[in-house]
PDB file of C-alpha atoms in Angstrom:
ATOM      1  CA  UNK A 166     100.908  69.328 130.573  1.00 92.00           C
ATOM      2  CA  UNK A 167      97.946  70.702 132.714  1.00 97.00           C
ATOM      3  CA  UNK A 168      95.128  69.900 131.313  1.00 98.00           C
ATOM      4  CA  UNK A 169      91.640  71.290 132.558  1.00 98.00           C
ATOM      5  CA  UNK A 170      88.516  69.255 131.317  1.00 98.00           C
ATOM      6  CA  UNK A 171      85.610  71.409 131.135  1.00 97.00           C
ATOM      7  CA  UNK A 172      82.565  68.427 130.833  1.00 95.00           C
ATOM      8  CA  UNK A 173      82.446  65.621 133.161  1.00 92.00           C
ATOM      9  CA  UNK A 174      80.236  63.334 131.339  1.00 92.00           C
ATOM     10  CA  UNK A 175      80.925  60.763 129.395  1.00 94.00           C
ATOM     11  CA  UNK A 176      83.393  62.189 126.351  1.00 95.00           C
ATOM     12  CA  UNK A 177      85.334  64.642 129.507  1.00 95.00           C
ATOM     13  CA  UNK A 178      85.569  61.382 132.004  1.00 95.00           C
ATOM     14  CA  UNK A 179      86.900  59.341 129.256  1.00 95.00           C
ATOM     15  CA  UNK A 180      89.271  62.039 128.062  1.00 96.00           C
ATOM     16  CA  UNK A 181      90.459  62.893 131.782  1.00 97.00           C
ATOM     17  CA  UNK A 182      91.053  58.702 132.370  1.00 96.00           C
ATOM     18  CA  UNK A 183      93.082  58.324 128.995  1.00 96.00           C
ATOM     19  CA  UNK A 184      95.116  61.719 129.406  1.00 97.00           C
ATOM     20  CA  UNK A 185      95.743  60.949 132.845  1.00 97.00           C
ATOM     21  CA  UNK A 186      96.863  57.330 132.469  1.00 96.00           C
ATOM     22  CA  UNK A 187      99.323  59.081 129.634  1.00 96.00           C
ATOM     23  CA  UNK A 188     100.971  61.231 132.536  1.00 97.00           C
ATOM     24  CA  UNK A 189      99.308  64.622 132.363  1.00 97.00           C
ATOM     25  CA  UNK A 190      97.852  66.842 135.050  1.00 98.00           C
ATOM     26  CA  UNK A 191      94.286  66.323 133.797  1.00 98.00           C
ATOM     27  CA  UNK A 192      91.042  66.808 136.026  1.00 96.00           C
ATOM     28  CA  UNK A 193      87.457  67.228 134.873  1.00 96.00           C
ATOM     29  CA  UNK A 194      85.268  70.585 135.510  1.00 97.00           C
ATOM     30  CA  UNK A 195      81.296  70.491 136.048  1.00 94.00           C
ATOM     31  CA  UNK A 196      79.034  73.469 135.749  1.00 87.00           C
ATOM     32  CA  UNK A 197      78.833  73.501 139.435  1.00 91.00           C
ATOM     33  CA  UNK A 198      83.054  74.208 139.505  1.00 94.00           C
ATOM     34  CA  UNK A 199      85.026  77.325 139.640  1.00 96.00           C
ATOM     35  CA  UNK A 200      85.234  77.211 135.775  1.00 96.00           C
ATOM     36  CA  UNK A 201      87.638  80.761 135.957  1.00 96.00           C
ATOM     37  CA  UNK A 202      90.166  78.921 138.238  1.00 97.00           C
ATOM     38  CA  UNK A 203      90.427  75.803 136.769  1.00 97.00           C
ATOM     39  CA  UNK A 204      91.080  77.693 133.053  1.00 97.00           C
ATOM     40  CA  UNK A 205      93.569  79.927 134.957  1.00 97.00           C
ATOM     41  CA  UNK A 206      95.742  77.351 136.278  1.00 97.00           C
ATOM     42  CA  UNK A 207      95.426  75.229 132.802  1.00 97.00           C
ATOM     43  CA  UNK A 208      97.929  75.331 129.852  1.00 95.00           C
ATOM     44  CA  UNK A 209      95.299  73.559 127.687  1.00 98.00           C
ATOM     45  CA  UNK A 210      91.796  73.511 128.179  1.00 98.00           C
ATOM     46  CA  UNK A 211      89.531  70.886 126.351  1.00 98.00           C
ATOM     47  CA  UNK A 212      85.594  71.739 126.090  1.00 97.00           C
ATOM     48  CA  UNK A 213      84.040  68.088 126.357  1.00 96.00           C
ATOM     49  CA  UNK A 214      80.420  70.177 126.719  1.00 94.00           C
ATOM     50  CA  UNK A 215      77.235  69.931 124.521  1.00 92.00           C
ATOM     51  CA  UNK A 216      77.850  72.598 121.652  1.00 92.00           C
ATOM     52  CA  UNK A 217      75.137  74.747 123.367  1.00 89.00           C
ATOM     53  CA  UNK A 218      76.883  75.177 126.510  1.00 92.00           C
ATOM     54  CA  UNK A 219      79.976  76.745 124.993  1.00 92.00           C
ATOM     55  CA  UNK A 220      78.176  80.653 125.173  1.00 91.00           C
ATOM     56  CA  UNK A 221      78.273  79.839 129.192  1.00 92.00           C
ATOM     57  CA  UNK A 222      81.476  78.617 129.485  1.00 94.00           C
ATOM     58  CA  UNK A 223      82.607  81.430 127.658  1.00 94.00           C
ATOM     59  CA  UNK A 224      81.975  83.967 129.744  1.00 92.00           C
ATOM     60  CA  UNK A 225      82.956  82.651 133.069  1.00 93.00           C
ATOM     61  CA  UNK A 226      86.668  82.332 132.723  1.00 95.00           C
ATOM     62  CA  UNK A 227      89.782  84.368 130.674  1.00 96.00           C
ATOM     63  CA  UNK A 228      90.651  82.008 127.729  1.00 97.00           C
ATOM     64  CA  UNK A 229      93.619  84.360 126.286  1.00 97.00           C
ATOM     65  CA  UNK A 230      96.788  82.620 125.592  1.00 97.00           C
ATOM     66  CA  UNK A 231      95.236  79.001 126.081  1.00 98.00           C
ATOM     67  CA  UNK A 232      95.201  75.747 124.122  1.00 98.00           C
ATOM     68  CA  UNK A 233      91.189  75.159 123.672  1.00 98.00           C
ATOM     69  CA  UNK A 234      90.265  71.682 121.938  1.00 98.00           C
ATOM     70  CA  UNK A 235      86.777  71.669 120.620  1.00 97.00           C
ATOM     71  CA  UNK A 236      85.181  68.061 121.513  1.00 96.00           C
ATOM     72  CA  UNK A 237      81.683  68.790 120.196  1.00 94.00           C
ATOM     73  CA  UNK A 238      79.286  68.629 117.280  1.00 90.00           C
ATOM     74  CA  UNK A 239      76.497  70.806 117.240  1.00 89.00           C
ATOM     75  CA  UNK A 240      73.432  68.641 117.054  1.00 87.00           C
ATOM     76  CA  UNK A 241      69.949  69.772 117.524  1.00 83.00           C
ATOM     77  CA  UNK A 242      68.407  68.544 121.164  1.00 85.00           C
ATOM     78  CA  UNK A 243      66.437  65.840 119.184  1.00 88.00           C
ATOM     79  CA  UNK A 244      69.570  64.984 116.896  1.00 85.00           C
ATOM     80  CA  UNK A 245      67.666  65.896 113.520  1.00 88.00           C
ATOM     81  CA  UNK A 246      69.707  68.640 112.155  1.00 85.00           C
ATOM     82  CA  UNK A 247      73.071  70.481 112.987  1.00 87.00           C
ATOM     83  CA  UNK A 248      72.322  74.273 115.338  1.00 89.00           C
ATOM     84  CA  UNK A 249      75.797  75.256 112.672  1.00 88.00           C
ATOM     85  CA  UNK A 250      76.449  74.489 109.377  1.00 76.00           C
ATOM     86  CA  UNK A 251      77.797  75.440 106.101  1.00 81.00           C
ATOM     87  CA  UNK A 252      79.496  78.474 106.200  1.00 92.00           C
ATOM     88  CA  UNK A 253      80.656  77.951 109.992  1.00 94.00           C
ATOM     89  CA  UNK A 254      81.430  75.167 112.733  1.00 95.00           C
ATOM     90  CA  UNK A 255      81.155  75.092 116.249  1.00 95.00           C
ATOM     91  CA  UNK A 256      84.708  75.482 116.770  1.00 97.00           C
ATOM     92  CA  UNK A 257      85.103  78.439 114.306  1.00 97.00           C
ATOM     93  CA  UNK A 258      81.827  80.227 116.363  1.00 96.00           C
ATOM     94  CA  UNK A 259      83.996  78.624 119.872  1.00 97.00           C
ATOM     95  CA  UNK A 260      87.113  80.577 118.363  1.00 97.00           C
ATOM     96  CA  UNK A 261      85.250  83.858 118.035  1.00 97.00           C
ATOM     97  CA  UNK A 262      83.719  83.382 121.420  1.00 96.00           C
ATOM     98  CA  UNK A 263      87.183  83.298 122.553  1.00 96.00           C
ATOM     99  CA  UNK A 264      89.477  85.858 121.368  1.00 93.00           C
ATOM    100  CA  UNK A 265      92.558  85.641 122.487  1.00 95.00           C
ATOM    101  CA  UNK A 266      92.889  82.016 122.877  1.00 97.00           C
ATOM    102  CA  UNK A 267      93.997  79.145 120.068  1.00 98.00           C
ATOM    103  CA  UNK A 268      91.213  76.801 119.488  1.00 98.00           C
ATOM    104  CA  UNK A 269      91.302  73.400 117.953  1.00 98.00           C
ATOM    105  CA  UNK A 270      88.653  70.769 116.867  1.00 98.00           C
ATOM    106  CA  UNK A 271      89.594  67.018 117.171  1.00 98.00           C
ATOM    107  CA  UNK A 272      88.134  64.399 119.293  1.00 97.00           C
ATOM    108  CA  UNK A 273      84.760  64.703 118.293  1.00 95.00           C
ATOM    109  CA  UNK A 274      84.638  61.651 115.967  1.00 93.00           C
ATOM    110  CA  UNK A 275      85.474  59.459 119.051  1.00 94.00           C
ATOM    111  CA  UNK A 276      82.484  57.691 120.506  1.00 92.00           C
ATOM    112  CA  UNK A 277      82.324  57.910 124.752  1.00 91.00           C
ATOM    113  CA  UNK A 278      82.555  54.265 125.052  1.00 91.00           C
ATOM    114  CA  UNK A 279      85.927  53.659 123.566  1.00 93.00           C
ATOM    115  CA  UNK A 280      87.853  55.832 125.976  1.00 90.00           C
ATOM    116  CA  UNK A 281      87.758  52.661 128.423  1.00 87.00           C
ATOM    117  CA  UNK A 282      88.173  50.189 125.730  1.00 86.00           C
ATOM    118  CA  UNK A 283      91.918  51.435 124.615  1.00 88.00           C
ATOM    119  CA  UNK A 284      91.008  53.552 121.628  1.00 94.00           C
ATOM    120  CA  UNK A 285      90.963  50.451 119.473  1.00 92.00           C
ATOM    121  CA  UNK A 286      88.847  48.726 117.473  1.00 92.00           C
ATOM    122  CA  UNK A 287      90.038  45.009 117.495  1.00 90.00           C
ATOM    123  CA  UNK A 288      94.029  45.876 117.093  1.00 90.00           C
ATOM    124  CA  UNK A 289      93.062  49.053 115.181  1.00 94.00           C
ATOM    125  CA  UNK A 290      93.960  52.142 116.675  1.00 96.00           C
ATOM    126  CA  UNK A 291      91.102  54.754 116.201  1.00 96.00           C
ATOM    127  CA  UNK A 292      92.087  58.206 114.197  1.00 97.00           C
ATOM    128  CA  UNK A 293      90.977  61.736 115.501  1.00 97.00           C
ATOM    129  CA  UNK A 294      91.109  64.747 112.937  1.00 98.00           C
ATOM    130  CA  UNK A 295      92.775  67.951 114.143  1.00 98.00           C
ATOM    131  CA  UNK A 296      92.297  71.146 112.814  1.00 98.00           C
ATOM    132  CA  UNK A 297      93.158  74.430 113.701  1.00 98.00           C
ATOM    133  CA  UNK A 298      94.615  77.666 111.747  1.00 98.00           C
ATOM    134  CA  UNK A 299      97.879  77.631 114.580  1.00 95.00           C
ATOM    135  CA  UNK A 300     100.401  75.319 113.385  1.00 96.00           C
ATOM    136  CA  UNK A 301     101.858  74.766 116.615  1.00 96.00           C
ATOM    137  CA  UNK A 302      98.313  74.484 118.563  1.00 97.00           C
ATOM    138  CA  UNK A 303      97.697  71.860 115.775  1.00 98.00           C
ATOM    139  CA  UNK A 304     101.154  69.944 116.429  1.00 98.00           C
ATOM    140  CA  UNK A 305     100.741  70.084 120.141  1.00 97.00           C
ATOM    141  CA  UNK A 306      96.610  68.262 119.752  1.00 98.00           C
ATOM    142  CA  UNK A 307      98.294  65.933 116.843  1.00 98.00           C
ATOM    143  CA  UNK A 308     101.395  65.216 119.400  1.00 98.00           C
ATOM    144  CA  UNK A 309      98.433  64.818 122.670  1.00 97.00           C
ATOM    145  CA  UNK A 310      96.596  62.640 120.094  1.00 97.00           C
ATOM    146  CA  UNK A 311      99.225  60.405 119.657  1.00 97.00           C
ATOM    147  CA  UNK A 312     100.112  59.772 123.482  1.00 97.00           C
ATOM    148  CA  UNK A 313      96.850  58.904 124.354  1.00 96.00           C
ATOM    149  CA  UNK A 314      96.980  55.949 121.381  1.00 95.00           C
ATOM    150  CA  UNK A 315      95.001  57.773 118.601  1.00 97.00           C
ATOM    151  CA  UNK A 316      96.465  58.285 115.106  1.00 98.00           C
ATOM    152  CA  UNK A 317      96.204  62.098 114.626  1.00 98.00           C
ATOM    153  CA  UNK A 318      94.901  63.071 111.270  1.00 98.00           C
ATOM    154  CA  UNK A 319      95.983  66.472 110.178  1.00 98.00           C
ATOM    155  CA  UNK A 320      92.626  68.102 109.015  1.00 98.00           C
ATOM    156  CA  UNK A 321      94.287  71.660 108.019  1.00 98.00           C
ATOM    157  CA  UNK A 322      92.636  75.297 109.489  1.00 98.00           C
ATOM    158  CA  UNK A 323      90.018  75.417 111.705  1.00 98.00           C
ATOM    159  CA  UNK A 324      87.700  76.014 109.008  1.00 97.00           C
ATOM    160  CA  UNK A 325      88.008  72.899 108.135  1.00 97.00           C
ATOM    161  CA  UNK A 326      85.413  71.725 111.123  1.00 96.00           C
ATOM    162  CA  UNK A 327      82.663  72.251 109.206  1.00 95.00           C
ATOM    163  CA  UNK A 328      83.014  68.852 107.279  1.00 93.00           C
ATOM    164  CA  UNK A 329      84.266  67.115 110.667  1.00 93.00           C
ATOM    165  CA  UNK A 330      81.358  67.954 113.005  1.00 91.00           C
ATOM    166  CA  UNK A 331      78.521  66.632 110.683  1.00 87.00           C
TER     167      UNK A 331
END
């Protein structure tokens, strides 16, 4: 699968490494890249970004017909509060941002660190929770979960971010 990275921080370097090392075409995006190209070229995109930066990425590329997984939670700057909450998630305001495309959440339970420690804890696997109101978008993050050593979690519609992210 190709596989563009948009965040090359922590969470998107750790996510490139792991989905490379499973066999994908993976490579991470800064804001400095050609954001339009790399989603172009991309069968799945994955938005390893600060909640905040989503507006941005938004409106510099054409996300119709794409795979996009939602990696963040949308803390406050100073990590006191959630910027969404209640009756919405980031990934539900992501999804409207991006009509057109199939958006997921999953991956955002996963601390940076444990990309480059095997996605274990001790002999544990870690779990990630996918949702996403497309079956088949959810199947394909569950199935991506799984090669990268996670146990996927099916987490239902997309709606269903709002208890994930917090």
């Amino acid at each position: 699968m190709k596989i563009a990275v948009i965040g090359n921080g922590n969470v998107g370097s750790g996510l490139t490494a792991v989905l490379a090392k499973a066999g994908h075409d993976v490579a991470a995006y800064g804001k400095e890249d050609d954001l339009a190209s790399a989603v172009a070229a991309a069968d799945t995109v994955i938005l390893a970004t600060p909640y905040g930066a989503a507006k941005d990425v938004a409106g510099q590329a054409d996300f119709t017909g794409k795979l996009v997984i939602d990696v963040s939670n949308p803390v406050t700057d100073d990590f006191s509060g959630l910027q969404v909450a209640g009756n919405s998630s980031a990934a539900e305001e992501i999804a409207a941002m991006l009509p057109g495309a199939s958006v997921a959440k999953a991956f955002n339970t996963i601390f940076a660190q444990h990309y480059g420690t095997g996605l274990t804890i001790g002999d544990q696997p870690l779990q990630t929770f996918v949702a996403a109101d497309d079956n088949a978008a959810r199947d394909k993050v569950k199935a991506l979960a799984s090669e990268i050593g996670l146990v996927p979690v099916d987490a239902g519609p997309l709606k269903n971010a709002r208890y994930l992210e917090p």
